[in-house]
Amino acid sequence: MVNVITSVAIYILIFTSSSFAQSYDIKDLEQLADSKNYEEFLAHARDIRPSKRDKYWKDLVQSMAIGQVDFLIDKKIYNKSQFELIEKISLWPTLNSDSFFQVKRNNYAQKYLKSCFEKAAKYCKSQLFSFWHSSNQRPELAMSLVEYLKLYTDHKDFWGFYEKVTRSDLQEYYCSKPHLKKAVFSHLKNNLMEIEDKKVINRFIKANIGATCWFSIVDDLKGLLFTNAPIMREFAYKILDTQDALSQVERDSFHTFYLLDNPVNGDLFNRAWATVETLGQNYGRRMNVYKYLLTLDPLPGNIFAHRVGLKREAVAGLFHSNFPEYIDHYARTCVNFYKGIGNYPTGIPTLHCNDLFKITKDRPWVNQTLKIQFSSIKK
């Protein structure tokens, strides 16, 4: 029993003496600071008891930590052990709240990670994500890390980085870049394609995209309204409509185009139908839409060949009653094209001439002279 007690006492004495011998006081740290011995200083900076870590100590730590990073960058020392050291001390409260040190840390980390990826080390990607999650996640840092992931890995989902940009104070600078606009659009599509509730859509956009980022994609969304991809143009319309981002002529034109293409029964069909009826009562508003439709090539007219006869004839009749100028222009363009009148650099501008003249054969929806001319051309 005595031997056991003696052994324990000796162990405690040795342990205590060893610990005491390894502990540095503030004078030791001052000596290390004066000699710019950064690594040893940082290894023992927290030997100082928490109650003694005053402003003077904090200033020393901040200065030496920044000195260590500057030294590593100056000497181009980018290795795993030094990176891990910087990452470890960056979590100290004194350094975690020091914005200047965090800028230096970000700079070193980016240089280290680039070097790491270039060496094809297997742990680089996990280190990148670990660093990102504990960093200040500044927009410029996010964009830089995305570039590394794109260049050196097969990683595809970057929204965890981009979301720090799209609502940041730098969104005006970054959100006009094509790859970020594409990412914003994909994020909206992936999350809102099946959502119809305007309030839900509005909340999602407000939570994920700042005003500048939103305006950067408005023109791209509008560019989808008159494409040959029904799903994408209806999605674009839904998003623009919930944000009140369409002018009256843009909304009227889309509704009109929608009916002239291959409309599907539903809320949008009903709204489009009501719009064309309204245009029938407002010549000026109708002419604004007419002018816009004339800029499209080819002219919209898939409805004239719709497989459902009742829908095809109902929509054609609606246009005859409320938008006769368009039916007339489509028919006249058919005749002119086959007569060789006019310039058509992209080919036939009216793809459904035969269908239009077929469904209007026994109806007064197309000028009789045009019917005779087209019939003689096609003989």
XYZ file of N, CA, C and O in Angstrom, residues 14-25 28-29 32 40-41 43-48:
92
model
N 6.149 14.299 -10.899
C 6.759 14.372 -12.239
C 5.840 15.088 -13.216
O 6.255 15.949 -13.985
N 4.558 14.728 -13.202
C 3.586 15.322 -14.115
C 3.466 16.821 -13.890
O 3.476 17.614 -14.817
N 3.400 17.188 -12.596
C 3.260 18.611 -12.256
C 4.491 19.387 -12.668
O 4.405 20.474 -13.238
N 5.679 18.803 -12.391
C 6.927 19.478 -12.739
C 7.045 19.621 -14.240
O 7.445 20.671 -14.765
N 6.639 18.539 -14.964
C 6.710 18.562 -16.434
C 5.786 19.613 -16.992
O 6.147 20.382 -17.878
N 4.562 19.663 -16.469
C 3.574 20.622 -16.959
C 4.038 22.030 -16.682
O 3.934 22.932 -17.517
N 4.577 22.214 -15.475
C 5.026 23.548 -15.113
C 6.186 23.980 -16.003
O 6.266 25.111 -16.453
N 7.085 22.991 -16.261
C 8.260 23.317 -17.076
C 7.855 23.695 -18.495
O 8.536 24.488 -19.131
N 6.761 23.115 -19.004
C 6.334 23.373 -20.370
C 5.487 24.620 -20.492
O 5.235 25.075 -21.599
N 5.020 25.171 -19.411
C 4.155 26.346 -19.458
C 4.977 27.615 -19.639
O 6.012 27.796 -19.001
N 4.475 28.466 -20.563
C 5.140 29.741 -20.815
C 4.347 30.842 -20.124
O 3.111 30.782 -20.049
N 5.071 31.853 -19.629
C 4.372 33.008 -19.077
C 4.422 34.145 -20.097
O 4.967 34.002 -21.189
N 7.805 35.054 -21.514
C 8.267 34.140 -22.562
C 7.626 34.497 -23.914
O 8.289 34.490 -24.955
N 6.339 34.781 -23.865
C 5.635 35.117 -25.096
C 6.171 36.415 -25.697
O 6.283 36.553 -26.922
N 9.325 35.631 -27.551
C 9.019 34.993 -28.837
C 8.475 35.999 -29.845
O 8.787 35.928 -31.039
N 6.233 28.836 -32.368
C 6.375 28.503 -30.952
C 5.462 29.384 -30.103
O 4.868 28.922 -29.122
N 5.348 30.635 -30.487
C 4.440 31.529 -29.758
C 3.014 30.977 -29.777
O 2.345 30.886 -28.737
N 2.032 27.992 -30.301
C 1.944 26.704 -29.609
C 1.769 26.889 -28.107
O 1.227 26.010 -27.415
N 2.195 28.060 -27.571
C 2.149 28.271 -26.119
C 1.324 29.502 -25.716
O 1.278 29.832 -24.529
N 0.679 30.142 -26.665
C -0.065 31.362 -26.348
C -1.142 31.115 -25.296
O -1.402 31.962 -24.435
N -1.719 29.936 -25.314
C -2.807 29.660 -24.373
C -2.306 28.990 -23.088
O -3.109 28.473 -22.318
N -0.988 29.041 -22.885
C -0.470 28.660 -21.567
C -0.894 29.693 -20.527
O -0.974 29.392 -19.334
N -1.143 30.896 -21.000
C -1.616 31.951 -20.104
C -3.021 31.601 -19.634
O -3.895 31.293 -20.451
